[in-house]
Coordinates of C-alpha atoms in Angstrom, one line a residue:
M1 CA 46.6 16.7 -5.5
L2 CA 48.6 13.5 -6.4
F3 CA 45.8 12.4 -8.8
L4 CA 45.3 15.9 -10.3
G5 CA 49.0 16.4 -10.7
F6 CA 49.2 13.1 -12.7
S7 CA 46.3 14.3 -14.8
A8 CA 48.1 17.6 -15.6
G9 CA 51.5 16.0 -16.4
L10 CA 50.1 13.2 -18.6
P11 CA 48.9 15.1 -21.7
L12 CA 51.9 17.5 -22.0
L13 CA 54.4 15.1 -23.6
L14 CA 51.6 13.4 -25.6
V15 CA 51.1 16.6 -27.6
L16 CA 54.8 17.6 -27.7
G17 CA 57.8 15.3 -27.2
T18 CA 56.1 11.9 -27.5
L19 CA 54.1 13.2 -30.5
S20 CA 57.3 14.2 -32.3
L21 CA 58.5 10.6 -32.3
L22 CA 55.1 9.4 -33.5
L23 CA 55.3 11.8 -36.4
K24 CA 58.9 10.8 -37.2
D25 CA 57.8 7.1 -37.3
A26 CA 55.1 8.1 -39.7
G27 CA 57.7 9.6 -42.1
I28 CA 57.1 13.3 -41.3
S29 CA 60.1 15.5 -42.0
R30 CA 62.1 17.2 -39.2
S31 CA 61.0 20.6 -40.5
E32 CA 57.3 19.7 -40.2
I33 CA 57.8 18.1 -36.8
G34 CA 59.4 21.4 -35.7
F35 CA 56.4 23.4 -36.9
A36 CA 54.1 20.9 -35.1
S37 CA 55.7 21.9 -31.8
W38 CA 53.7 25.2 -32.1
I39 CA 50.9 23.1 -30.6
G40 CA 52.6 23.9 -27.3
L41 CA 51.7 27.6 -27.7
A42 CA 48.4 26.7 -26.2
Y43 CA 50.1 26.5 -22.8
S44 CA 51.9 29.9 -23.5
I45 CA 48.7 31.8 -24.1
K46 CA 46.4 30.3 -21.5
V47 CA 46.4 33.7 -19.7
I48 CA 44.0 34.9 -22.4
W49 CA 41.2 32.7 -21.3
S50 CA 42.2 32.2 -17.6
P51 CA 39.8 35.0 -16.4
V52 CA 36.9 33.1 -18.2
V53 CA 37.7 29.8 -16.5
D54 CA 38.2 31.6 -13.2
N55 CA 34.9 33.4 -13.2
F56 CA 32.4 31.7 -15.6
K57 CA 30.2 28.9 -14.5
L58 CA 29.5 26.0 -16.9
P59 CA 25.7 25.4 -17.3
I60 CA 24.2 22.3 -15.7
L61 CA 27.6 20.8 -14.7
S62 CA 28.3 23.7 -12.4
R63 CA 25.0 23.1 -10.5
L64 CA 25.8 19.4 -10.2
L65 CA 29.5 19.6 -9.3
G66 CA 30.4 23.2 -8.5
K67 CA 32.4 25.7 -10.5
R68 CA 35.9 24.2 -10.2
K69 CA 34.9 20.6 -10.5
S70 CA 32.7 21.2 -13.5
W71 CA 35.5 22.9 -15.5
L72 CA 37.9 20.1 -14.3
L73 CA 35.7 17.3 -15.5
F74 CA 35.0 19.1 -18.8
A75 CA 38.7 19.5 -19.5
Q76 CA 39.7 16.0 -18.5
I77 CA 37.0 14.2 -20.5
G78 CA 37.9 16.4 -23.5
I79 CA 41.6 15.5 -23.1
A80 CA 40.8 11.8 -23.0
L81 CA 38.6 12.1 -26.2
G82 CA 41.4 14.1 -27.9
L83 CA 44.0 11.4 -27.1
Y84 CA 41.6 8.7 -28.4
M85 CA 41.1 10.6 -31.7
I86 CA 44.8 11.0 -32.1
S87 CA 45.1 7.2 -31.8
K88 CA 42.6 6.7 -34.5
T89 CA 44.2 9.1 -36.9
D90 CA 46.9 7.9 -39.4
A91 CA 49.8 10.4 -38.9
G92 CA 51.3 9.6 -42.3
T93 CA 48.1 10.0 -44.5
D94 CA 46.1 12.5 -42.4
T95 CA 48.7 14.6 -40.6
Q96 CA 46.6 17.8 -40.6
R97 CA 43.7 16.1 -38.9
L98 CA 46.1 14.6 -36.3
V99 CA 47.6 18.0 -35.6
I100 CA 44.1 19.6 -35.1
F101 CA 43.2 16.9 -32.5
A102 CA 46.6 17.5 -30.8
L103 CA 45.9 21.2 -30.7
I104 CA 42.4 20.7 -29.2
T105 CA 44.0 18.4 -26.6
A106 CA 46.7 20.9 -25.7
F107 CA 44.0 23.7 -25.4
L108 CA 42.0 21.5 -23.0
S109 CA 45.2 20.5 -21.1
A110 CA 46.1 24.2 -20.6
T111 CA 42.6 24.8 -19.4
Q112 CA 42.9 21.9 -16.9
D113 CA 46.2 23.5 -15.6
I114 CA 44.3 26.8 -14.9
V115 CA 41.6 25.0 -13.0
I116 CA 44.0 22.8 -11.0
D117 CA 46.1 25.8 -9.9
A118 CA 43.0 27.5 -8.6
F119 CA 41.7 24.3 -7.1
R120 CA 45.0 23.7 -5.2
V121 CA 45.1 27.2 -3.8
E122 CA 41.5 27.3 -2.7
S123 CA 41.4 23.8 -1.3
N124 CA 44.2 24.3 1.2
D125 CA 45.0 26.9 3.9
D126 CA 48.4 28.7 3.9
K127 CA 50.1 26.1 6.1
K128 CA 49.2 23.3 3.7
Q129 CA 50.1 25.1 0.4
G130 CA 53.7 23.8 0.4
A131 CA 52.6 20.2 1.0
A132 CA 49.9 20.4 -1.6
A133 CA 52.3 21.9 -4.2
A134 CA 54.9 19.2 -3.5
T135 CA 52.3 16.4 -3.8
Y136 CA 51.0 17.9 -7.1
I137 CA 54.5 18.1 -8.5
M138 CA 55.1 14.5 -7.6
G139 CA 51.9 13.5 -9.4
Y140 CA 52.9 15.7 -12.4
R141 CA 56.3 14.0 -12.8
I142 CA 54.7 10.6 -12.5
G143 CA 52.3 11.6 -15.3
M144 CA 55.2 12.7 -17.4
I145 CA 57.0 9.4 -16.9
V146 CA 53.9 7.5 -18.0
A147 CA 53.4 9.8 -21.0
G148 CA 57.1 9.6 -21.9
A149 CA 58.6 6.2 -21.0
G150 CA 55.2 4.4 -20.7
A151 CA 53.9 5.6 -24.1
L152 CA 57.2 4.8 -25.9
K153 CA 57.5 1.3 -24.4
I154 CA 53.9 0.5 -25.3
A155 CA 54.4 1.8 -28.8
A156 CA 57.6 -0.3 -29.1
S157 CA 55.7 -3.5 -28.0
Y158 CA 52.5 -2.8 -29.9
D159 CA 51.9 0.4 -31.9
W160 CA 51.1 4.1 -31.4
E161 CA 47.4 3.5 -31.7
V162 CA 47.4 1.2 -28.6
S163 CA 49.8 3.5 -26.8
Y164 CA 47.6 6.6 -27.1
Q165 CA 44.4 4.7 -26.3
I166 CA 46.0 3.5 -23.1
M167 CA 47.1 7.0 -22.3
A168 CA 43.4 8.2 -22.8
I169 CA 42.3 5.6 -20.3
C170 CA 45.0 6.8 -17.9
M171 CA 43.1 10.2 -17.8
G172 CA 40.6 8.3 -15.6
V173 CA 43.1 8.8 -12.7
G174 CA 42.6 12.6 -12.8
I175 CA 38.8 12.2 -13.4
L176 CA 38.6 10.0 -10.3
G177 CA 40.7 12.5 -8.3
G178 CA 38.5 15.4 -9.3
L179 CA 35.2 13.6 -8.5
L180 CA 36.4 12.4 -5.1
S181 CA 37.7 15.8 -4.1
P182 CA 35.3 18.3 -2.4
E183 CA 34.5 21.5 -4.3
P184 CA 36.8 24.1 -2.8
P185 CA 35.3 27.2 -1.1
H186 CA 35.3 30.4 -3.1
K187 CA 36.0 33.9 -1.9
K188 CA 33.2 36.2 -2.8
Q189 CA 34.4 38.9 -5.2
V190 CA 33.0 42.4 -4.9
L191 CA 33.5 44.3 -8.1
G192 CA 34.8 47.9 -8.0
E193 CA 35.7 47.8 -4.3
T194 CA 39.4 48.6 -4.4
E195 CA 41.2 51.9 -4.9
L196 CA 43.1 50.4 -7.8
E197 CA 39.9 49.4 -9.6
K198 CA 38.3 52.9 -9.0
D199 CA 41.5 54.6 -10.3
I200 CA 41.6 52.5 -13.5
S201 CA 37.8 53.1 -14.1
E202 CA 38.3 56.8 -13.7
K203 CA 41.2 57.0 -16.2
L204 CA 39.4 54.8 -18.7
L205 CA 36.3 56.9 -18.6
Q206 CA 37.9 60.3 -18.3
P207 CA 36.9 61.3 -21.9
L208 CA 33.2 61.0 -20.7
A209 CA 33.8 63.2 -17.7
Q210 CA 32.3 66.4 -19.2
N211 CA 28.6 66.7 -19.8
K212 CA 28.3 62.9 -19.9
E213 CA 28.1 61.9 -16.3
T214 CA 25.0 59.8 -16.7
L215 CA 26.6 57.7 -19.5
K216 CA 29.8 57.5 -17.5
G217 CA 28.0 56.2 -14.4
K218 CA 26.1 53.6 -16.4
I219 CA 29.3 52.2 -18.0
Q220 CA 31.2 52.4 -14.7
N221 CA 28.6 50.5 -12.8
H222 CA 27.9 47.9 -15.5
P223 CA 29.0 44.4 -14.4
A224 CA 30.8 43.6 -17.6
F225 CA 32.9 46.8 -17.4
M226 CA 33.6 46.2 -13.7
Y227 CA 34.6 42.6 -14.4
F228 CA 36.9 43.7 -17.2
V229 CA 38.6 46.2 -14.9
K230 CA 39.0 43.7 -12.0
A231 CA 39.8 40.4 -13.7
I232 CA 41.8 41.6 -16.7
L233 CA 43.2 45.1 -16.2
S234 CA 43.9 45.3 -12.5
P235 CA 46.5 42.4 -12.3
F236 CA 48.6 44.1 -15.1
V237 CA 48.3 47.6 -13.8
D238 CA 49.2 46.4 -10.3
F239 CA 52.4 44.8 -11.7
F240 CA 53.6 47.9 -13.5
R241 CA 52.7 50.2 -10.5
R242 CA 55.0 48.1 -8.3
Y243 CA 57.9 47.7 -10.7
K244 CA 57.5 50.7 -13.0
W245 CA 59.7 50.5 -16.1
W246 CA 61.7 47.7 -14.5
G247 CA 58.6 45.7 -15.1
L248 CA 59.5 45.6 -18.8
V249 CA 63.0 44.2 -17.9
I250 CA 61.4 41.5 -15.7
I251 CA 59.0 40.6 -18.5
A252 CA 61.9 40.4 -21.0
F253 CA 63.8 38.2 -18.5
I254 CA 60.8 35.8 -18.1
L255 CA 60.4 35.7 -21.9
S256 CA 64.0 34.8 -22.4
F257 CA 64.9 32.6 -19.4
R258 CA 63.7 29.2 -20.8
V259 CA 64.2 29.9 -24.5
S260 CA 67.5 27.9 -24.7
D261 CA 66.0 24.9 -22.9
I262 CA 62.7 24.8 -24.9
V263 CA 64.2 25.2 -28.3
L264 CA 66.6 22.3 -27.7
G265 CA 63.9 20.2 -26.1
V266 CA 61.6 20.3 -29.2
M267 CA 63.9 17.9 -31.2
T268 CA 65.7 15.8 -28.5
N269 CA 63.6 12.7 -29.1
V270 CA 64.2 13.0 -32.9
F271 CA 67.9 13.5 -32.2
Y272 CA 68.1 10.4 -30.0
D273 CA 66.3 8.4 -32.7
D274 CA 68.7 9.8 -35.4
M275 CA 71.7 8.8 -33.2
G276 CA 70.4 5.2 -33.4
F277 CA 68.9 4.7 -29.9
T278 CA 65.9 2.5 -29.7
K279 CA 62.5 3.5 -28.2
D280 CA 63.2 1.4 -25.1
E281 CA 66.6 3.1 -24.6
I282 CA 65.0 6.6 -25.1
A283 CA 62.3 5.6 -22.6
D284 CA 64.7 4.3 -20.0
Y285 CA 67.3 7.0 -20.1
S286 CA 65.5 10.1 -21.2
K287 CA 62.0 9.7 -19.8
I288 CA 62.5 7.8 -16.6
Y289 CA 66.0 8.6 -15.5
G290 CA 65.8 12.1 -16.9
V291 CA 62.7 12.9 -15.0
I292 CA 64.2 11.6 -11.8
M293 CA 67.2 13.9 -12.3
T294 CA 64.8 16.8 -13.0
I295 CA 63.2 16.2 -9.6
L296 CA 66.6 16.0 -7.9
G297 CA 67.6 19.3 -9.6
A298 CA 64.4 20.9 -8.4
F299 CA 65.0 19.8 -4.8
I300 CA 68.6 21.2 -5.0
G301 CA 67.1 24.5 -6.4
G302 CA 64.6 24.6 -3.5
Y303 CA 67.4 24.1 -1.0
V304 CA 69.8 26.7 -2.5
V305 CA 67.1 29.3 -2.8
N306 CA 66.8 29.2 1.0
K307 CA 70.5 29.8 1.4
V308 CA 71.4 32.3 -1.4
K309 CA 69.6 35.3 -2.9
I310 CA 67.2 34.2 -5.6
L311 CA 68.7 36.4 -8.4
W312 CA 72.0 34.7 -7.9
C313 CA 70.3 31.3 -8.1
L314 CA 68.7 32.4 -11.4
L315 CA 72.1 33.4 -12.7
W316 CA 73.6 30.0 -11.9
G317 CA 70.6 28.3 -13.5
I318 CA 71.1 30.2 -16.8
I319 CA 74.8 29.3 -16.8
L320 CA 74.1 25.6 -16.1
V321 CA 71.5 25.4 -18.9
I322 CA 73.9 27.0 -21.4
L323 CA 76.7 24.7 -20.5
T324 CA 74.6 21.5 -20.5
N325 CA 73.1 22.5 -23.9
L326 CA 76.7 22.7 -25.3
L327 CA 77.1 19.0 -24.2
F328 CA 74.5 18.1 -26.8
A329 CA 76.5 19.8 -29.5
Y330 CA 79.6 17.7 -28.5
M331 CA 77.5 14.5 -28.3
A332 CA 76.1 15.1 -31.8
S333 CA 79.7 15.0 -33.2
Q334 CA 80.5 11.7 -31.5
P335 CA 79.4 8.1 -32.3
K336 CA 76.6 6.5 -30.4
D337 CA 77.6 6.1 -26.7
V338 CA 75.0 5.0 -24.1
G339 CA 77.3 6.1 -21.2
F340 CA 77.7 9.6 -22.6
L341 CA 74.0 9.8 -23.3
I342 CA 73.2 9.0 -19.7
A343 CA 75.8 11.7 -18.5
V344 CA 74.4 14.4 -20.8
I345 CA 70.8 13.6 -19.9
S346 CA 71.7 13.7 -16.2
A347 CA 73.4 17.0 -16.4
D348 CA 70.8 18.6 -18.7
N349 CA 67.8 17.4 -16.6
M350 CA 69.4 18.4 -13.3
A351 CA 70.2 21.8 -14.7
G352 CA 66.6 22.2 -16.0
G353 CA 65.1 21.1 -12.8
F354 CA 67.3 23.5 -10.8
S355 CA 66.5 26.4 -13.0
M356 CA 62.7 25.7 -13.1
G357 CA 62.5 25.3 -9.3
V358 CA 64.3 28.6 -8.8
L359 CA 62.1 30.3 -11.5
M360 CA 58.9 29.2 -9.7
A361 CA 60.3 30.6 -6.4
Y362 CA 61.0 33.8 -8.2
F363 CA 57.5 34.0 -9.6
A364 CA 56.2 33.8 -6.0
T365 CA 58.2 36.9 -5.1
L366 CA 56.5 38.8 -8.0
I367 CA 52.9 38.0 -7.3
N368 CA 50.4 40.2 -5.5
Q369 CA 48.1 37.8 -3.7
E370 CA 45.1 39.8 -4.7
F371 CA 45.7 38.6 -8.3
T372 CA 47.4 35.3 -7.7
A373 CA 45.6 33.3 -10.4
T374 CA 45.9 35.8 -13.3
Q375 CA 49.4 36.9 -12.5
F376 CA 50.7 33.3 -12.1
A377 CA 49.1 32.4 -15.4
L378 CA 50.7 35.5 -16.9
Y379 CA 54.2 34.5 -15.7
T380 CA 53.9 30.8 -16.7
S381 CA 52.5 31.8 -20.1
L382 CA 55.4 34.2 -20.8
M383 CA 58.1 31.8 -19.7
T384 CA 57.3 29.4 -22.6
L385 CA 56.1 31.9 -25.3
T386 CA 59.4 32.8 -27.0
G387 CA 60.8 29.3 -26.8
K388 CA 57.7 27.8 -28.3
I389 CA 57.7 30.3 -31.2
L390 CA 61.4 29.8 -32.0
G391 CA 61.2 26.0 -31.3
G392 CA 58.9 25.7 -34.3
F393 CA 61.8 26.4 -36.6
S394 CA 64.1 23.8 -34.9
G395 CA 63.5 21.2 -37.6
V396 CA 64.4 23.7 -40.4
N397 CA 67.5 24.8 -38.5
I398 CA 68.7 21.2 -38.1
D399 CA 68.2 20.5 -41.8
N400 CA 70.1 23.6 -42.7
W401 CA 72.9 23.5 -40.1
G402 CA 73.1 19.9 -38.7
Y403 CA 72.8 19.0 -35.0
P404 CA 76.2 20.3 -33.6
M405 CA 75.5 23.9 -34.9
F406 CA 71.9 23.7 -33.9
F407 CA 72.7 22.8 -30.3
T408 CA 75.3 25.5 -30.2
Y409 CA 72.7 28.0 -31.4
A410 CA 70.2 26.7 -28.8
A411 CA 72.8 27.3 -26.1
S412 CA 73.5 30.8 -27.3
L413 CA 69.8 31.7 -26.9
G414 CA 70.5 31.8 -23.1
I415 CA 72.7 34.8 -23.5
P416 CA 69.9 37.5 -23.4
A417 CA 68.6 36.0 -20.1
L418 CA 72.1 36.2 -18.7
L419 CA 72.4 39.9 -19.6
L420 CA 69.0 40.7 -18.2
I421 CA 69.6 38.9 -14.9
L422 CA 72.8 41.0 -14.5
A423 CA 70.6 44.1 -15.0
L424 CA 68.2 42.9 -12.3
L425 CA 71.1 42.2 -10.0
Y426 CA 72.2 45.8 -10.6
R427 CA 68.7 47.0 -9.7
E428 CA 68.7 45.0 -6.5
K429 CA 72.1 46.4 -5.5
T430 CA 70.9 50.0 -6.2
L431 CA 67.8 49.4 -4.1
S432 CA 69.9 48.0 -1.2
K433 CA 72.1 51.1 -1.2
K434 CA 69.0 53.4 -1.1
E435 CA 67.7 51.5 1.9

């Protein structure tokens, strides 16, 4: 899990935050850098192909390694090749080609995330899930430090080509971890066995009920239709059956919770560079120290969740993110100050770690264990979708408004989540009274 966590954390920054600085060094405008951040949408829509990864066996590789390990190796080798191709592409003269390679790498990275989530759950019994997740997160954060601080320091000492080639070699850590791990056991899935699946099938095929029983039976018992009902429809129908119209409020909350953080994060590296900080300073303060503070915030969030109701923790998380984002607006109006940079990064990353840790715990309360993989992929996809879309306009907004107004705007994007969590707190209070 440590090696696989490293492998999952490494490519994320290399196609997002670190890539934005590479593009800036190549003379790409802030507006274009902002649009390039839409590459991250690959992580936000991974739920679309997660049922395929979860159920389809790769030919040849699957027979040699097993279903999970074959998908894992396929994704990891693809990521390494993608990073190498980025390193061999001139960002200034062939930007489009570089973005295409980054998009392919992000798609394969999101696929790797799907596989590792399933790999982790299937490889450990219930008592070891917590330890496996903690080890995975530790590896993930180490991977982010290497892809952030490590890549920047190598680029400062040599160039971006060498930096990305070394990052491609670092994917060998994840490949080794996957090859040395045993293929996890799989639960045999029986299609069409649950009442929920039968109910969905009946309602879908209701128009064929009269005088078409033979056709209805053929469709209902066809493996492709049964798979569609079980793997794709059932997780979503289950969610709305449990939460009814409140499910829309929950989805709206998930869509809005991280918007403020993500929109601000798209341009932070560019902002630090514009403020006059060197790559080494950005690496030391933002990518190493910042990640450590994120981990600390996550630990604090995990502790508080055990002491306070989770919705109140989410409320605190939103407020902290809004306030720390406003610190960036203040810093943008001041001269370069390393001490204040450290203070802002500390507060921002701790708030981000706290809110993310609490959000992951909240997702666990929403999941029906019959559909863990798909529902978890759904929630984690939704939590970044809105932020990634709006984040693409960050460069344009900065060019039009300047940094102080942009950071104020980013902070204000947390207000919808604040209102929605108050609605969910009202729901919880109402349910408590009924009980």
